[in-house]
Structure formats: structure tokens, C-alpha cells
Amino acid sequence: MVISIVTTGRRVHRVLVDQGSSVDVMFWSTFNKLQLSPVQLRPYTGCLYGFAGDKVEVRGHIELRTTFTDGTTSHTKNIRYLVVNAPSAYNILLGRPALNKIGAVASTRHMKMKSPFLEGTVITIKSD
């Protein structure tokens, strides 16, 4: 499922919601387009492997305020992204850490993601 989010005050399109991923990933090209400074990156010592089993270069990690919205209601949380230098058709990959942090449930069948908000309110984010 592909959605849009807002981070660093900018709307980011082509965000893949991947319930199978154990990390939240921002690709180096997106990092540069958002005009973030490499000085903001914190070191990351772990290894990350791609779908084909090849090792992916991790430039570091960064925590950014990220807003999920349905157009009327929004939910903002700090999300920690691993910044990787790898080609991708997507700008960001949201994995289980971000989905768990916002309490989201994604349905590929319905092409929607729901997240609880204030006292019984639910945000429904539609796929792009």
C-alpha cells in the first residue's frame, strides 16, 4: 500500500507501508530532496539486507516528526528512519516500528490504513 505523509514540513509521496519490514527506511535521494544535512545523521552500527539478500549501505539514522493525516484529522509522532543508500521506486518505507507507534492497522484489500486518535476517533488514510 502506498500513501503520502508529511515530514520536515513537506509532503512526501510514494511512501510504501510494508508490514513485513522490521525498520522504517528513508532513501538517500529522499534525504537530499528534503534538504536535510548529513550532520543530522546519527551513527548506525547494524547491518541491513535487501530483498535479494545483498547488504545495503546505511548512512545513519534520523528521528523526524512525521504527520499522518486523512485530510481533516492528523496524527504526528517522532519516527526513527534508517537512511540508506540504495535505489528505490519509493521515497520512504514504513515498517512495523512506525505502524506500531501510531497503532495503525493496514488493509491491502481495502487500500486503507486506520489509526486510533483521540478518545474513539479513528483516522482513515487512503492509499495513493
Short mmCIF file of C-alpha atoms in Angstrom, two decimals:
data_model
loop_
_atom_site.label_atom_id
_atom_site.label_comp_id
_atom_site.label_asym_id
_atom_site.label_seq_id
_atom_site.Cartn_x
_atom_site.Cartn_y
_atom_site.Cartn_z
CA MET A 1 0.00 0.00 0.00
CA VAL A 2 1.37 3.43 -0.95
CA ILE A 3 0.45 6.60 0.96
CA SER A 4 1.65 10.18 1.47
CA ILE A 5 2.95 11.63 4.75
CA VAL A 6 4.26 14.98 5.96
CA THR A 7 7.75 15.26 7.44
CA THR A 8 10.04 18.25 7.89
CA GLY A 9 7.09 20.39 6.82
CA ARG A 10 6.93 18.78 3.37
CA ARG A 11 4.54 16.28 1.85
CA VAL A 12 6.30 13.11 0.82
CA HIS A 13 4.57 10.92 -1.77
CA ARG A 14 5.31 7.29 -2.67
CA VAL A 15 5.60 6.04 0.92
CA LEU A 16 5.35 2.26 0.99
CA VAL A 17 3.58 0.75 4.01
CA ASP A 18 5.37 -2.58 4.48
CA GLN A 19 4.04 -4.62 7.38
CA GLY A 20 6.82 -7.15 6.82
CA SER A 21 9.67 -4.70 7.37
CA SER A 22 11.36 -4.51 10.77
CA VAL A 23 12.68 -0.97 10.13
CA ASP A 24 11.49 2.38 8.82
CA VAL A 25 13.66 3.44 5.88
CA MET A 26 14.31 6.76 4.19
CA PHE A 27 16.25 6.53 0.96
CA TRP A 28 19.28 8.78 0.43
CA SER A 29 17.67 10.51 -2.57
CA THR A 30 14.69 11.49 -0.39
CA PHE A 31 17.00 12.66 2.39
CA ASN A 32 18.67 15.00 -0.11
CA LYS A 33 15.36 16.22 -1.61
CA LEU A 34 14.18 17.16 1.88
CA GLN A 35 17.38 19.23 2.16
CA LEU A 36 18.42 17.55 5.37
CA SER A 37 22.03 17.86 6.47
CA PRO A 38 24.27 14.79 6.82
CA VAL A 39 25.32 16.33 10.16
CA GLN A 40 21.85 15.41 11.48
CA LEU A 41 22.51 11.70 10.94
CA ARG A 42 23.41 9.60 13.95
CA PRO A 43 25.69 6.59 13.52
CA TYR A 44 24.15 3.18 12.95
CA THR A 45 26.29 0.11 13.53
CA GLY A 46 23.87 -2.64 12.47
CA CYS A 47 23.57 -4.29 9.07
CA LEU A 48 20.61 -4.12 6.73
CA TYR A 49 19.95 -6.57 3.94
CA GLY A 50 17.74 -6.01 0.90
CA PHE A 51 15.17 -8.33 -0.63
CA ALA A 52 17.80 -10.15 -2.68
CA GLY A 53 19.97 -10.75 0.39
CA ASP A 54 22.52 -8.10 -0.58
CA LYS A 55 23.93 -5.77 2.09
CA VAL A 56 22.56 -2.21 1.91
CA GLU A 57 24.71 0.79 2.83
CA VAL A 58 23.25 2.52 5.89
CA ARG A 59 24.34 6.16 6.16
CA GLY A 60 22.91 6.52 9.67
CA HIS A 61 19.57 7.17 11.33
CA ILE A 62 17.49 10.27 11.93
CA GLU A 63 14.38 10.93 14.01
CA LEU A 64 11.80 13.17 12.34
CA ARG A 65 8.36 14.41 13.31
CA THR A 66 6.04 12.68 10.88
CA THR A 67 2.39 13.50 10.33
CA PHE A 68 -0.24 11.06 9.13
CA THR A 69 -3.46 12.72 8.00
CA ASP A 70 -6.79 11.89 6.39
CA GLY A 71 -7.26 15.50 5.26
CA THR A 72 -9.19 16.66 8.31
CA THR A 73 -7.51 15.00 11.29
CA SER A 74 -3.80 14.39 11.74
CA HIS A 75 -1.60 12.28 13.98
CA THR A 76 2.06 13.33 14.50
CA LYS A 77 4.78 11.15 16.00
CA ASN A 78 8.57 11.04 16.01
CA ILE A 79 9.69 8.30 13.64
CA ARG A 80 13.23 6.96 13.51
CA TYR A 81 14.32 6.33 9.92
CA LEU A 82 17.36 4.40 8.79
CA VAL A 83 18.83 6.39 5.91
CA VAL A 84 20.08 4.01 3.24
CA ASN A 85 21.93 4.50 0.01
CA ALA A 86 20.02 2.21 -2.32
CA PRO A 87 17.88 2.70 -5.41
CA SER A 88 14.12 2.55 -4.88
CA ALA A 89 10.86 3.45 -6.57
CA TYR A 90 9.69 4.68 -3.16
CA ASN A 91 10.79 7.65 -1.05
CA ILE A 92 10.18 6.11 2.36
CA LEU A 93 9.37 2.63 3.59
CA LEU A 94 7.23 2.49 6.74
CA GLY A 95 7.66 -0.77 8.60
CA ARG A 96 6.36 -2.26 11.82
CA PRO A 97 8.07 0.25 14.17
CA ALA A 98 6.14 3.25 12.74
CA LEU A 99 2.90 1.31 12.38
CA ASN A 100 3.13 0.13 15.99
CA LYS A 101 3.99 3.61 17.23
CA ILE A 102 0.82 5.10 15.73
CA GLY A 103 -1.26 1.98 16.42
CA ALA A 104 -2.06 1.59 12.73
CA VAL A 105 -3.73 -1.33 11.02
CA ALA A 106 -3.23 -1.52 7.27
CA SER A 107 -5.54 -3.39 4.91
CA THR A 108 -4.18 -4.06 1.44
CA ARG A 109 -7.58 -5.44 0.43
CA HIS A 110 -9.29 -2.14 1.24
CA MET A 111 -6.24 0.01 0.37
CA LYS A 112 -6.65 1.91 3.65
CA MET A 113 -4.82 2.29 6.91
CA LYS A 114 -6.60 3.12 10.17
CA SER A 115 -5.04 4.62 13.26
CA PRO A 116 -6.70 5.49 16.58
CA PHE A 117 -6.56 9.13 17.60
CA LEU A 118 -8.35 10.88 20.44
CA GLU A 119 -10.95 9.09 22.56
CA GLY A 120 -12.61 6.89 19.98
CA THR A 121 -11.62 8.92 16.92
CA VAL A 122 -10.04 6.96 14.07
CA ILE A 123 -8.00 8.39 11.20
CA THR A 124 -8.52 6.55 7.91
CA ILE A 125 -5.67 7.08 5.47
CA LYS A 126 -6.45 6.09 1.90
CA SER A 127 -3.85 4.68 -0.45
CA ASP A 128 -2.48 6.95 -3.17
#
